[in-house]
GROMACS .gro file of C-alpha atoms in nm:
model
  300
    1MET     CA    1   0.865  -1.233   4.173
    2ASP     CA    2   0.517  -1.223   4.012
    3LEU     CA    3   0.425  -1.357   3.669
    4THR     CA    4   0.393  -1.014   3.505
    5THR     CA    5   0.743  -0.914   3.612
    6SER     CA    6   0.884  -1.247   3.493
    7VAL     CA    7   0.727  -1.205   3.149
    8SER     CA    8   0.861  -0.850   3.129
    9ILE     CA    9   1.215  -0.960   3.218
   10ILE     CA   10   1.202  -1.219   2.940
   11SER     CA   11   1.076  -0.950   2.701
   12PHE     CA   12   1.352  -0.704   2.787
   13THR     CA   13   1.613  -0.978   2.757
   14LEU     CA   14   1.492  -1.071   2.408
   15LEU     CA   15   1.481  -0.708   2.296
   16TYR     CA   16   1.833  -0.614   2.405
   17TYR     CA   17   1.985  -0.948   2.312
   18ASP     CA   18   1.847  -0.916   1.958
   19TYR     CA   19   1.969  -0.557   1.937
   20PHE     CA   20   2.330  -0.646   2.010
   21LEU     CA   21   2.298  -0.957   1.796
   22THR     CA   22   2.190  -0.751   1.492
   23LEU     CA   23   2.397  -0.439   1.557
   24GLY     CA   24   2.655  -0.554   1.302
   25GLU     CA   25   2.384  -0.590   1.037
   26GLU     CA   26   2.257  -0.243   1.118
   27VAL     CA   27   2.604  -0.097   1.071
   28ASN     CA   28   2.663  -0.279   0.742
   29LEU     CA   29   2.318  -0.234   0.591
   30PHE     CA   30   2.216   0.110   0.718
   31TRP     CA   31   2.506   0.309   0.857
   32SER     CA   32   2.707   0.259   0.538
   33TYR     CA   33   2.445   0.453   0.338
   34ARG     CA   34   2.530   0.821   0.332
   35SER     CA   35   2.191   0.943   0.212
   36LEU     CA   36   1.890   0.942   0.442
   37THR     CA   37   1.541   0.856   0.321
   38TRP     CA   38   1.212   0.866   0.507
   39VAL     CA   39   1.239   0.492   0.548
   40THR     CA   40   1.586   0.494   0.703
   41ILE     CA   41   1.484   0.778   0.934
   42MET     CA   42   1.175   0.588   1.045
   43PHE     CA   43   1.386   0.274   1.091
   44TYR     CA   44   1.627   0.455   1.325
   45VAL     CA   45   1.344   0.627   1.514
   46THR     CA   46   1.151   0.303   1.562
   47ARG     CA   47   1.451   0.091   1.657
   48TYR     CA   48   1.598   0.332   1.911
   49PHE     CA   49   1.265   0.450   2.047
   50SER     CA   50   1.205   0.087   2.133
   51ILE     CA   51   1.551   0.035   2.282
   52LEU     CA   52   1.566   0.356   2.485
   53GLY     CA   53   1.195   0.390   2.553
   54SER     CA   54   1.187   0.053   2.726
   55ILE     CA   55   1.418   0.176   3.003
   56PRO     CA   56   1.146   0.362   3.202
   57VAL     CA   57   0.914   0.063   3.151
   58MET     CA   58   1.180  -0.169   3.288
   59PHE     CA   59   1.244   0.070   3.576
   60GLY     CA   60   0.874   0.067   3.661
   61HIS     CA   61   0.866  -0.308   3.708
   62PHE     CA   62   1.108  -0.271   4.000
   63TRP     CA   63   0.987   0.060   4.143
   64LEU     CA   64   0.925   0.045   4.517
   65GLY     CA   65   0.878   0.414   4.588
   66HIS     CA   66   0.591   0.660   4.589
   67VAL     CA   67   0.262   0.565   4.424
   68ALA     CA   68   0.250   0.888   4.220
   69VAL     CA   69   0.573   0.795   4.043
   70CYS     CA   70   0.440   0.447   3.982
   71LEU     CA   71   0.124   0.590   3.826
   72SER     CA   72   0.333   0.814   3.599
   73LEU     CA   73   0.544   0.518   3.487
   74GLN     CA   74   0.237   0.311   3.408
   75THR     CA   75   0.080   0.599   3.214
   76TYR     CA   76   0.404   0.635   3.021
   77HIS     CA   77   0.398   0.262   2.943
   78GLN     CA   78   0.053   0.284   2.784
   79TYR     CA   79   0.139   0.577   2.559
   80TYR     CA   80   0.483   0.436   2.481
   81ALA     CA   81   0.319   0.117   2.353
   82LEU     CA   82   0.080   0.318   2.136
   83ILE     CA   83   0.352   0.543   1.989
   84LEU     CA   84   0.581   0.248   1.917
   85GLN     CA   85   0.303   0.071   1.728
   86VAL     CA   86   0.238   0.392   1.531
   87PHE     CA   87   0.603   0.406   1.423
   88ILE     CA   88   0.593   0.040   1.320
   89GLY     CA   89   0.268   0.104   1.136
   90VAL     CA   90   0.431   0.387   0.939
   91LEU     CA   91   0.711   0.154   0.827
   92LEU     CA   92   0.456  -0.105   0.719
   93LEU     CA   93   0.260   0.167   0.538
   94LEU     CA   94   0.569   0.282   0.345
   95ARG     CA   95   0.656  -0.076   0.257
   96THR     CA   96   0.308  -0.147   0.124
   97TYR     CA   97   0.286   0.188  -0.058
   98ALA     CA   98   0.611   0.112  -0.237
   99LEU     CA   99   0.501  -0.243  -0.314
  100TYR     CA  100   0.206  -0.096  -0.502
  101GLU     CA  101   0.444   0.128  -0.700
  102ARG     CA  102   0.337   0.436  -0.503
  103ASN     CA  103  -0.031   0.398  -0.583
  104PHE     CA  104  -0.213   0.700  -0.440
  105LYS     CA  105  -0.533   0.507  -0.369
  106VAL     CA  106  -0.343   0.253  -0.160
  107LEU     CA  107  -0.173   0.535   0.029
  108VAL     CA  108  -0.508   0.702   0.102
  109LEU     CA  109  -0.657   0.371   0.219
  110LEU     CA  110  -0.370   0.300   0.458
  111VAL     CA  111  -0.354   0.658   0.590
  112VAL     CA  112  -0.729   0.685   0.646
  113VAL     CA  113  -0.754   0.348   0.821
  114GLY     CA  114  -0.438   0.415   1.022
  115LEU     CA  115  -0.551   0.760   1.138
  116ALA     CA  116  -0.898   0.633   1.223
  117LEU     CA  117  -0.755   0.354   1.438
  118LEU     CA  118  -0.505   0.595   1.597
  119ILE     CA  119  -0.775   0.846   1.693
  120PHE     CA  120  -0.990   0.560   1.819
  121GLY     CA  121  -0.703   0.427   2.029
  122ILE     CA  122  -0.614   0.764   2.180
  123ALA     CA  123  -0.979   0.831   2.263
  124LEU     CA  124  -1.007   0.497   2.441
  125LEU     CA  125  -0.688   0.558   2.640
  126VAL     CA  126  -0.799   0.905   2.749
  127TRP     CA  127  -1.155   0.798   2.823
  128GLY     CA  128  -1.052   0.498   3.026
  129ARG     CA  129  -0.765   0.668   3.208
  130ASN     CA  130  -0.976   0.773   3.506
  131GLU     CA  131  -1.086   0.414   3.559
  132ILE     CA  132  -0.740   0.289   3.650
  133GLN     CA  133  -0.704   0.163   4.002
  134LEU     CA  134  -0.347   0.157   4.121
  135GLN     CA  135  -0.226  -0.061   4.404
  136GLU     CA  136   0.078   0.067   4.589
  137THR     CA  137   0.344  -0.202   4.599
  138VAL     CA  138   0.464  -0.328   4.934
  139VAL     CA  139   0.774  -0.544   4.968
  140VAL     CA  140   0.602  -0.864   5.076
  141SER     CA  141   0.598  -1.217   4.937
  142ASN     CA  142   0.899  -1.136   4.720
  143GLU     CA  143   0.685  -0.911   4.495
  144LEU     CA  144   0.866  -0.627   4.317
  145GLY     CA  145   0.753  -0.328   4.116
  146CYS     CA  146   0.434  -0.128   4.097
  147GLN     CA  147   0.126  -0.322   3.993
  148LEU     CA  148  -0.133  -0.165   3.767
  149TRP     CA  149  -0.477  -0.292   3.860
  150LEU     CA  150  -0.736  -0.242   3.588
  151ASN     CA  151  -1.109  -0.277   3.626
  152GLN     CA  152  -1.292  -0.459   3.348
  153GLN     CA  153  -1.404  -0.137   3.177
  154ASN     CA  154  -1.052  -0.005   3.136
  155ALA     CA  155  -0.919  -0.348   3.040
  156SER     CA  156  -1.181  -0.368   2.766
  157CYS     CA  157  -1.066  -0.030   2.633
  158LEU     CA  158  -0.706  -0.146   2.609
  159ALA     CA  159  -0.814  -0.471   2.445
  160LEU     CA  160  -0.994  -0.267   2.177
  161VAL     CA  161  -0.681  -0.056   2.121
  162TRP     CA  162  -0.476  -0.369   2.056
  163GLY     CA  163  -0.756  -0.503   1.838
  164GLY     CA  164  -0.720  -0.195   1.619
  165MET     CA  165  -0.348  -0.263   1.581
  166LEU     CA  166  -0.424  -0.620   1.478
  167LEU     CA  167  -0.675  -0.491   1.222
  168PHE     CA  168  -0.413  -0.265   1.062
  169ASP     CA  169  -0.163  -0.552   1.047
  170PHE     CA  170  -0.428  -0.767   0.880
  171LEU     CA  171  -0.496  -0.494   0.622
  172VAL     CA  172  -0.126  -0.469   0.537
  173PHE     CA  173  -0.094  -0.846   0.512
  174SER     CA  174  -0.401  -0.869   0.287
  175LEU     CA  175  -0.264  -0.603   0.051
  176THR     CA  176   0.074  -0.777   0.045
  177LEU     CA  177  -0.089  -1.111  -0.032
  178TYR     CA  178  -0.300  -0.964  -0.312
  179LYS     CA  179   0.000  -0.791  -0.470
  180ALA     CA  180   0.215  -1.102  -0.437
  181LEU     CA  181  -0.045  -1.308  -0.623
  182THR     CA  182  -0.049  -1.041  -0.893
  183LEU     CA  183   0.330  -1.048  -0.923
  184GLN     CA  184   0.320  -1.425  -0.956
  185ARG     CA  185   0.128  -1.390  -1.281
  186ASP     CA  186   0.416  -1.175  -1.409
  187GLY     CA  187   0.670  -1.447  -1.337
  188ARG     CA  188   0.843  -1.273  -1.047
  189VAL     CA  189   0.844  -1.580  -0.829
  190THR     CA  190   1.178  -1.519  -0.657
  191LEU     CA  191   1.083  -1.174  -0.538
  192LEU     CA  192   0.742  -1.307  -0.448
  193SER     CA  193   0.900  -1.559  -0.212
  194VAL     CA  194   1.085  -1.279  -0.031
  195LEU     CA  195   0.769  -1.071   0.005
  196MET     CA  196   0.550  -1.357   0.117
  197ARG     CA  197   0.806  -1.503   0.357
  198ASP     CA  198   0.859  -1.178   0.544
  199GLY     CA  199   0.496  -1.071   0.530
  200THR     CA  200   0.358  -1.404   0.644
  201VAL     CA  201   0.608  -1.452   0.927
  202TYR     CA  202   0.561  -1.095   1.052
  203PHE     CA  203   0.182  -1.112   1.049
  204GLY     CA  204   0.174  -1.461   1.199
  205VAL     CA  205   0.401  -1.376   1.492
  206MET     CA  206   0.232  -1.042   1.558
  207ALA     CA  207  -0.118  -1.189   1.535
  208ILE     CA  208  -0.034  -1.453   1.796
  209SER     CA  209   0.131  -1.195   2.025
  210ILE     CA  210  -0.150  -0.941   2.001
  211ILE     CA  211  -0.426  -1.199   2.043
  212ALA     CA  212  -0.247  -1.339   2.349
  213ASN     CA  213  -0.226  -0.988   2.492
  214ILE     CA  214  -0.593  -0.920   2.421
  215LEU     CA  215  -0.689  -1.242   2.600
  216THR     CA  216  -0.519  -1.123   2.918
  217PHE     CA  217  -0.754  -0.822   2.922
  218MET     CA  218  -1.068  -1.030   2.874
  219HIS     CA  219  -1.299  -1.135   3.153
  220LEU     CA  220  -1.314  -1.510   3.209
  221PRO     CA  221  -1.676  -1.629   3.216
  222HIS     CA  222  -1.781  -1.809   3.532
  223GLU     CA  223  -1.903  -2.098   3.318
  224LEU     CA  224  -1.542  -2.198   3.257
  225ASP     CA  225  -1.510  -2.292   3.622
  226ASP     CA  226  -1.691  -2.616   3.545
  227LEU     CA  227  -1.463  -2.712   3.257
  228SER     CA  228  -1.167  -2.945   3.259
  229VAL     CA  229  -0.858  -2.905   3.471
  230GLY     CA  230  -0.666  -2.800   3.159
  231HIS     CA  231  -0.898  -2.504   3.105
  232ARG     CA  232  -0.889  -2.407   3.471
  233ALA     CA  233  -0.509  -2.407   3.460
  234PHE     CA  234  -0.521  -2.101   3.233
  235ALA     CA  235  -0.786  -1.923   3.436
  236PRO     CA  236  -0.535  -1.729   3.651
  237LEU     CA  237  -0.388  -1.579   3.331
  238LEU     CA  238  -0.715  -1.445   3.190
  239GLY     CA  239  -0.896  -1.138   3.313
  240GLN     CA  240  -0.733  -1.120   3.655
  241PRO     CA  241  -0.653  -0.766   3.780
  242GLU     CA  242  -0.287  -0.852   3.839
  243THR     CA  243  -0.236  -1.016   3.496
  244ARG     CA  244  -0.432  -0.785   3.268
  245GLY     CA  245  -0.197  -0.662   2.997
  246MET     CA  246   0.097  -0.866   3.122
  247ALA     CA  247   0.188  -0.951   2.759
  248THR     CA  248   0.204  -0.585   2.650
  249THR     CA  249   0.579  -0.555   2.707
  250PHE     CA  250   0.637  -0.886   2.530
  251THR     CA  251   0.427  -0.776   2.230
  252ASN     CA  252   0.615  -0.447   2.205
  253SER     CA  253   0.951  -0.624   2.216
  254ILE     CA  254   0.850  -0.883   1.958
  255SER     CA  255   0.707  -0.620   1.722
  256SER     CA  256   1.028  -0.417   1.741
  257ILE     CA  257   1.240  -0.726   1.676
  258MET     CA  258   1.022  -0.839   1.385
  259ILE     CA  259   1.012  -0.502   1.206
  260SER     CA  260   1.391  -0.466   1.242
  261ARG     CA  261   1.445  -0.814   1.100
  262LEU     CA  262   1.209  -0.736   0.813
  263MET     CA  263   1.403  -0.420   0.727
  264PHE     CA  264   1.735  -0.605   0.744
  265ASN     CA  265   1.604  -0.874   0.510
  266LEU     CA  266   1.500  -0.611   0.257
  267ARG     CA  267   1.853  -0.473   0.253
  268ASP     CA  268   2.008  -0.815   0.214
  269PRO     CA  269   2.275  -0.791  -0.060
  270GLY     CA  270   2.137  -1.116  -0.196
  271LEU     CA  271   1.834  -0.925  -0.320
  272SER     CA  272   2.063  -0.738  -0.558
  273ARG     CA  273   2.122  -1.065  -0.742
  274ILE     CA  274   1.747  -1.116  -0.773
  275LEU     CA  275   1.657  -0.787  -0.937
  276PRO     CA  276   1.871  -0.820  -1.253
  277SER     CA  277   1.699  -1.150  -1.332
  278LEU     CA  278   1.367  -0.970  -1.330
  279ARG     CA  279   1.455  -0.753  -1.628
  280SER     CA  280   1.281  -0.895  -1.931
  281PRO     CA  281   1.089  -0.754  -2.229
  282ALA     CA  282   0.771  -0.888  -2.073
  283LEU     CA  283   0.803  -0.657  -1.771
  284PRO     CA  284   0.715  -0.288  -1.791
  285HIS     CA  285   1.013  -0.056  -1.752
  286ALA     CA  286   0.832   0.128  -1.473
  287ALA     CA  287   0.792  -0.193  -1.275
  288VAL     CA  288   1.163  -0.276  -1.296
  289ALA     CA  289   1.261   0.081  -1.206
  290THR     CA  290   1.029   0.067  -0.908
  291LEU     CA  291   1.183  -0.257  -0.784
  292ASP     CA  292   1.532  -0.106  -0.809
  293SER     CA  293   1.430   0.204  -0.614
  294LEU     CA  294   1.247  -0.003  -0.356
  295GLN     CA  295   1.554  -0.206  -0.274
  296GLU     CA  296   1.766   0.107  -0.250
  297GLU     CA  297   1.522   0.257   0.001
  298ALA     CA  298   1.461  -0.076   0.177
  299ILE     CA  299   1.088  -0.057   0.131
  300VAL     CA  300   1.021  -0.340  -0.110
   0.00000   0.00000   0.00000
């Protein structure tokens, strides 16, 4: 079994294990609500698109049949990853928009940047699609599944797509940090801790995952061959045709897990005990009303 398949198996295991582990929370915190909002709809779409959409990806890692089917599965994997990140981006957009009390300028900023990065990503995928070189898998040396071999040009395109996703996450984190510092001046420290905890953990985990994935697409300079043994130990993981993008499945699984956990935390009943303490003459009525509605819609 090759390294890419091993990483993918770990990723699928984490994804489905976390799903069944948090299914009870989903039932209690989401299914019990009779009314549907855009946020709850996007939560269901994102969560189950990730769970069900991963099945063809998982199937592809063990496909031993015709090359044409393998190529279709790998093409599906690329667009599946992009669409999943778009869904997650929409949830982050709604969360940030609500955090800024539905400020139209913030909405325009997030939508414009998000659409620009989406168009950029689609263009790169389409432009680089013809550069893919596919190796038909043969059952030798205990290797399973179809292997997608990317030349450096196509790998660079995919690295740029993931870089755009990281840029959007950084924008959301920066806006959250700025708003949290503003709320701190209003004395809303308890709510601030919730916002900063979730925002920081989400961005930190996703940044590490995406950067790790980008590194697998990058070409390793020949100069590194003369470096220490420790550096050479990582050389087989960077820029090799058989390992390019091997962390994509892991990044998709982690992003799905993280956004689900974030949404569950925002519907934590404990937050209901925080909001009443925020009501004070010093706070504008609109701000308190917004906080109440945000918790109800799970888009703090």
